[in-house]
N, CA, C and O of each residue as an XYZ file, in Angstrom:
432
protein
N       6.696     -1.560     -5.215
C       5.953     -2.528     -4.619
C       7.054     -3.727     -4.234
O       8.017     -3.942     -4.970
N       6.844     -4.398     -3.148
C       7.841     -5.650     -3.086
C       7.243     -6.852     -3.742
O       6.066     -6.787     -4.095
N       7.840     -7.795     -3.915
C       7.813     -9.057     -4.687
C       6.605     -9.752     -3.995
O       5.623    -10.259     -4.537
N       6.914     -9.656     -2.632
C       5.788    -10.552     -1.580
C       4.387     -9.536     -1.669
O       3.332    -10.070     -1.326
N       4.343     -8.191     -2.086
C       3.058     -7.694     -1.967
C       2.527     -7.978     -3.315
O       1.387     -7.616     -3.604
N       3.183     -8.524     -4.051
C       2.696     -8.519     -5.563
C       1.933    -10.097     -5.824
O       1.239    -10.362     -6.805
N       2.213    -10.922     -4.839
C       1.686    -12.367     -4.832
C       0.340    -12.301     -4.242
O      -0.096    -11.232     -3.815
N      -0.295    -13.319     -4.202
C      -1.626    -13.568     -3.730
C      -1.463    -14.816     -2.490
O      -0.678    -15.760     -2.585
N      -2.125    -14.641     -1.664
C      -2.112    -15.616     -0.334
C      -2.709    -16.921     -1.127
O      -3.505    -16.871     -2.065
N      -2.168    -18.056     -0.561
C      -2.591    -19.264     -0.910
C      -2.971    -19.927     -0.084
O      -2.131    -20.214      0.769
N      -4.263    -20.450      0.077
C      -4.936    -21.194      1.163
C      -4.124    -22.493      1.590
O      -3.750    -23.242      0.688
N      -3.833    -22.800      2.892
C      -3.158    -23.831      3.264
C      -4.164    -24.861      3.417
O      -5.289    -24.632      3.860
N      -3.723    -26.069      3.022
C      -4.616    -27.369      3.330
C      -4.197    -28.003      4.535
O      -4.859    -28.898      5.061
N      -2.907    -27.488      5.082
C      -2.408    -28.482      6.226
C      -1.728    -29.628      5.663
O      -1.845    -30.076      4.522
N      -0.920    -30.091      6.721
C      -0.402    -31.417      6.206
C       1.277    -30.922      5.694
O       2.104    -31.646      5.141
N       1.418    -29.611      6.046
C       2.955    -29.318      5.671
C       3.445    -28.530      6.828
O       2.661    -27.780      7.410
N       4.714    -28.643      7.220
C       5.465    -28.008      8.212
C       5.658    -26.559      8.123
O       5.964    -26.114      7.017
N       5.525    -25.716      9.149
C       5.620    -24.534      9.093
C       7.040    -24.265      8.737
O       7.849    -25.149      9.019
N       7.593    -22.861      7.992
C       8.691    -22.291      7.761
C       9.649    -22.175      8.811
O       9.246    -21.928      9.947
N      10.831    -22.316      8.586
C      11.885    -22.389      9.835
C      13.193    -22.298      9.175
O      13.285    -22.330      7.948
N      14.321    -22.171     10.042
C      15.574    -21.886      9.575
C      15.844    -20.835      8.479
O      15.309    -19.728      8.537
N      16.752    -21.219      7.392
C      16.861    -20.349      6.113
C      15.866    -19.784      5.524
O      15.943    -18.628      5.108
N      14.797    -20.520      5.409
C      13.803    -20.294      4.571
C      12.983    -19.226      5.100
O      12.626    -18.346      4.317
N      12.599    -19.168      6.426
C      11.967    -18.546      7.254
C      12.830    -16.880      7.277
O      12.285    -15.789      7.114
N      14.028    -17.100      7.485
C      14.972    -15.677      7.580
C      14.771    -15.171      6.353
O      14.427    -13.991      6.299
N      14.933    -15.928      5.096
C      14.777    -15.109      3.830
C      13.548    -14.452      3.560
O      13.480    -13.415      2.900
N      12.641    -15.001      4.028
C      11.067    -14.364      4.077
C      11.142    -13.215      4.786
O      10.750    -12.187      4.234
N      11.670    -13.154      6.182
C      11.540    -11.992      7.179
C      12.520    -10.922      6.629
O      12.449     -9.746      6.987
N      13.475    -11.401      5.704
C      14.405    -10.026      5.419
C      13.603     -9.155      4.596
O      13.936     -7.995      4.351
N      12.294     -9.831      4.063
C      11.694     -9.253      3.109
C      10.622     -8.232      3.565
O      10.078     -7.491      2.747
N      10.328     -8.206      4.894
C       9.467     -7.683      5.570
C       9.832     -6.964      6.660
O       9.329     -7.276      7.739
N      10.750     -5.894      6.590
C      11.366     -4.907      7.388
C      10.491     -4.413      8.492
O       9.459     -3.844      8.135
N      10.734     -4.536      9.832
C       9.829     -4.111     10.998
C       8.832     -5.149     11.404
O       8.101     -4.952     12.375
N       8.773     -6.268     10.683
C       8.029     -7.210     11.240
C       8.787     -8.215     12.178
O       9.912     -8.624     11.892
N       8.072     -8.615     13.383
C       9.005     -9.463     14.288
C       8.650    -10.952     14.083
O       7.467    -11.282     14.165
N       9.442    -11.714     13.866
C       8.894    -13.385     13.875
C       9.263    -13.713     15.369
O      10.342    -13.440     15.893
N       8.367    -14.243     15.876
C       8.125    -14.585     17.072
C       8.078    -16.294     17.205
O       7.132    -16.888     16.685
N       9.268    -17.137     18.009
C       9.170    -18.318     17.821
C       9.152    -19.024     16.803
O       8.680    -20.159     16.869
N       9.611    -18.567     15.737
C       9.159    -19.245     14.347
C       7.631    -19.519     14.416
O       7.238    -20.506     13.795
N       6.871    -18.897     14.978
C       5.363    -19.208     14.800
C       4.412    -18.178     14.427
O       3.315    -18.509     13.976
N       4.708    -17.042     14.562
C       4.043    -16.017     14.087
C       4.636    -14.674     13.774
O       5.742    -14.352     14.208
N       3.947    -13.938     13.067
C       4.805    -12.451     12.481
C       3.893    -11.362     13.297
O       2.673    -11.512     13.361
N       4.516    -10.326     13.878
C       3.869     -9.130     14.464
C       4.379     -7.976     14.242
O       5.591     -7.952     14.024
N       3.761     -6.930     14.232
C       4.192     -5.451     13.949
C       3.041     -4.524     14.378
O       1.851     -4.653     14.091
N       3.610     -3.587     15.104
C       2.809     -2.334     15.416
C       2.871     -1.175     14.558
O       3.993     -0.731     14.311
N       1.908     -0.636     14.086
C       1.868      0.438     13.412
C       1.378      1.734     14.238
O       0.428      1.610     15.011
N       1.974      2.885     14.089
C       1.607      4.024     14.996
C       1.030      5.196     14.183
O       1.535      5.528     13.110
N      -0.163      5.888     14.775
C      -0.843      6.799     13.914
C      -1.235      7.905     14.854
O      -1.454      7.629     16.034
N      -1.347      9.246     14.375
C      -1.484     10.385     15.216
C      -2.895     10.376     16.081
O      -3.123     11.131     17.027
N      -3.638      9.541     15.654
C      -4.829      9.581     16.230
C      -5.783      8.349     15.743
O      -5.606      7.648     14.747
N      -6.953      8.255     16.800
C      -7.833      6.885     16.443
C      -8.411      6.908     15.142
O      -8.448      5.805     14.596
N      -8.882      7.887     14.487
C      -9.571      7.992     13.192
C      -8.705      7.191     12.239
O      -9.134      6.205     11.640
N      -7.254      7.734     12.103
C      -6.441      7.178     11.109
C      -5.958      5.633     11.352
O      -5.645      4.851     10.453
N      -5.963      5.399     12.544
C      -5.566      3.822     12.945
C      -7.035      2.778     12.441
O      -6.959      1.659     11.935
N      -8.027      3.378     12.692
C      -9.327      2.730     12.397
C      -9.224      2.680     10.734
O      -9.246      1.598     10.148
N      -9.137      3.644     10.197
C      -8.825      3.637      8.709
C      -8.087      2.694      8.193
O      -8.580      1.929      7.364
N      -6.806      2.585      8.584
C      -5.969      1.529      8.382
C      -6.597      0.154      8.614
O      -6.603     -0.725      7.753
N      -7.177      0.015      9.959
C      -7.938     -1.576      9.981
C      -8.834     -1.821      9.228
O      -9.143     -2.993      9.011
N      -9.533     -0.703      8.590
C     -10.570     -1.206      7.798
C      -9.970     -1.460      6.368
O     -10.579     -2.255      5.653
N      -8.906     -0.898      5.914
C      -7.919     -1.287      4.721
C      -7.687     -2.654      4.910
O      -7.973     -3.500      4.063
N      -7.073     -2.946      6.220
C      -6.319     -4.282      6.163
C      -7.256     -5.360      6.139
O      -6.984     -6.441      5.617
N      -8.633     -5.039      6.827
C      -9.706     -6.049      7.129
C     -10.002     -6.099      5.350
O      -9.756     -7.151      4.761
N     -10.385     -5.238      4.800
C     -10.813     -5.405      3.233
C      -9.931     -6.349      2.368
O     -10.307     -7.246      1.612
N      -8.429     -5.857      2.712
C      -7.602     -6.774      1.862
C      -7.393     -8.108      2.573
O      -7.112     -8.993      1.765
N      -7.436     -8.445      3.609
C      -7.400     -9.729      4.324
C      -8.871    -10.494      3.794
O      -8.800    -11.687      3.498
N      -9.815     -9.984      3.716
C     -10.840    -10.779      3.152
C     -10.558    -11.147      1.695
O     -10.693    -12.306      1.302
N     -10.180    -10.186      0.928
C      -9.630    -10.568     -0.395
C      -8.893    -11.664     -0.480
O      -9.112    -12.566     -1.288
N      -8.077    -11.653      0.257
C      -6.897    -12.732      0.199
C      -7.242    -14.024      0.769
O      -6.669    -15.038      0.370
N      -8.128    -14.065      1.665
C      -8.723    -15.287      2.260
C      -7.659    -15.486      3.301
O      -7.464    -16.657      3.626
N      -6.907    -14.526      3.904
C      -5.872    -14.895      4.972
C      -6.352    -13.865      6.012
O      -6.533    -12.714      5.614
N      -6.560    -14.143      7.216
C      -6.943    -13.215      8.141
C      -6.128    -13.047      9.390
O      -5.986    -14.071     10.059
N      -5.547    -11.903      9.846
C      -4.474    -11.765     10.721
C      -5.644    -11.406     11.857
O      -6.839    -11.256     11.604
N      -4.946    -11.292     13.312
C      -5.499    -10.618     14.492
C      -5.162     -9.128     14.147
O      -4.208     -8.699     13.498
N      -6.115     -8.500     14.703
C      -5.976     -7.025     14.387
C      -6.245     -6.359     15.939
O      -7.342     -6.584     16.451
N      -5.383     -5.654     16.583
C      -5.553     -4.772     17.819
C      -5.745     -3.316     17.324
O      -4.970     -2.827     16.501
N      -6.884     -2.575     17.886
C      -6.725     -1.012     17.381
C      -6.825     -0.417     18.901
O      -7.594     -0.843     19.762
N      -6.144      0.366     19.014
C      -5.907      1.259     20.257
C      -5.614      2.687     19.781
O      -4.931      2.898     18.779
N      -6.156      3.667     20.534
C      -5.603      4.939     20.274
C      -4.084      5.201     19.644
O      -3.097      4.931     20.327
N      -3.964      5.708     18.386
C      -2.558      5.877     18.037
C      -1.918      4.760     17.623
O      -0.757      4.895     17.237
N      -2.497      3.507     17.616
C      -1.786      2.503     17.222
C      -2.485      1.163     16.747
O      -3.506      0.789     17.324
N      -2.017      0.537     15.842
C      -2.621     -0.722     15.167
C      -1.691     -1.991     15.460
O      -0.527     -1.867     15.079
N      -1.981     -2.992     15.978
C      -1.008     -4.214     16.192
C      -1.654     -5.344     15.101
O      -2.836     -5.686     15.072
N      -0.672     -5.792     14.292
C      -1.254     -6.841     13.416
C      -0.426     -8.178     13.775
O       0.799     -8.063     13.821
N      -0.937     -9.292     14.002
C      -0.435    -10.566     14.170
C      -0.943    -11.453     13.156
O      -2.127    -11.401     12.820
N       0.127    -12.518     12.487
C      -0.380    -13.382     11.606
C       0.378    -14.646     11.618
O       1.608    -14.636     11.676
N      -0.267    -15.665     11.568
C       0.126    -16.841     11.326
C      -0.669    -17.915     10.535
O      -1.813    -17.527     10.297
N      -0.399    -19.117     10.074
C      -1.401    -19.879      9.389
C      -2.011    -20.876     10.545
O      -1.335    -21.579     11.296
N      -3.305    -20.787     10.520
C      -3.685    -21.363     11.841
C      -3.757    -23.159     11.455
O      -3.494    -24.027     12.287
N      -4.133    -23.408     10.151
C      -4.249    -24.625      9.651
C      -3.004    -25.439     10.248
O      -3.143    -26.607     10.611
N      -1.882    -24.820     10.323
C      -0.617    -25.785     10.677
C       0.120    -25.072     11.777
O       1.288    -25.358     12.040
N      -0.570    -24.123     12.438
C      -0.013    -23.513     13.485
C       1.415    -23.053     13.500
O       2.221    -23.363     14.377
N       1.678    -22.267     12.430
C       3.098    -21.822     12.016
C       2.829    -20.819     10.930
O       1.749    -20.376     10.538
N       4.306    -20.507     10.451
C       4.195    -19.693      9.364
C       4.521    -20.396      7.759
O       5.342    -21.253      7.432
N       3.615    -19.718      7.036
C       3.786    -20.034      5.632
C       4.031    -18.536      4.837
O       3.956    -17.394      5.290
N       4.327    -18.981      3.587
C       4.656    -17.378      2.824
C       3.532    -16.742      2.587
O       3.665    -15.606      2.131
N       2.204    -17.225      2.802
C       1.324    -16.386      2.637
C       1.062    -15.412      3.962
O       0.290    -14.467      3.805
N       1.583    -15.582      5.055
C       1.874    -14.876      6.258
C       2.822    -13.605      5.762
O       2.557    -12.429      6.011
N       3.882    -14.027      5.073
C       4.724    -12.868      4.710
C       4.020    -12.036      3.507
O       4.185    -10.816      3.513
N       3.349    -12.544      2.616
C       2.717    -11.885      1.681
C       1.575    -10.970      2.269
O       1.491     -9.807      1.875
N       0.522    -11.569      3.388
C       0.108    -10.664      4.176
C       0.903     -9.272      4.800
O       0.592     -8.100      4.588
N       1.676     -9.629      5.374
C       2.728     -8.727      5.864
C       2.851     -7.449      5.076
O       2.638     -6.322      5.523
N       3.290     -7.816      3.617
C       4.125     -7.011      2.663
C       2.895     -6.222      2.404
O       2.989     -4.996      2.463
N       1.564     -6.861      2.079
C       0.486     -6.118      1.755
C       0.012     -5.231      2.780
O      -0.639     -4.230      2.479
N       0.304     -5.537      4.020
C      -0.190     -4.334      5.052
C       0.564     -3.213      4.773
O       0.116     -2.116      4.438
N       1.863     -3.554      4.938
C       3.006     -2.449      4.521
C       2.525     -1.299      3.245
O       2.704     -0.082      3.184
N       1.950     -2.108      2.428
C       1.713     -1.441      1.176
C       0.520     -0.422      1.417
O       0.543      0.695      0.900
N      -0.384     -0.794      2.115
C      -1.500      0.019      2.570
C      -1.288      1.433      3.174
O      -2.125      2.336      3.182
N       0.060      1.481      3.715
C       0.073      2.793      4.426
C       0.266      3.858      3.492
O       0.306      5.024      3.886
């Protein structure tokens, strides 16, 4: 289990800047396969051999996100699931987004 996956998402109260620069890069290195887009959000597409397995993964991600209180955007299509996350309260990235990403990877 990655160090990030062992952590718990912390609700953001706002009033803090989003991650950037070396702090952002250090966390990004811990979630291989995730793409940082414009220092604003993370995204990753997972592939599956069929719709049913993608749906099962979506349900696992949904349950985990609810437990963590940190909810990504999820796109389900035949053979793929897209996950996009950022901290809406600050309109940018926090450590919780990387925790969520690591937890998604762990669900596979």
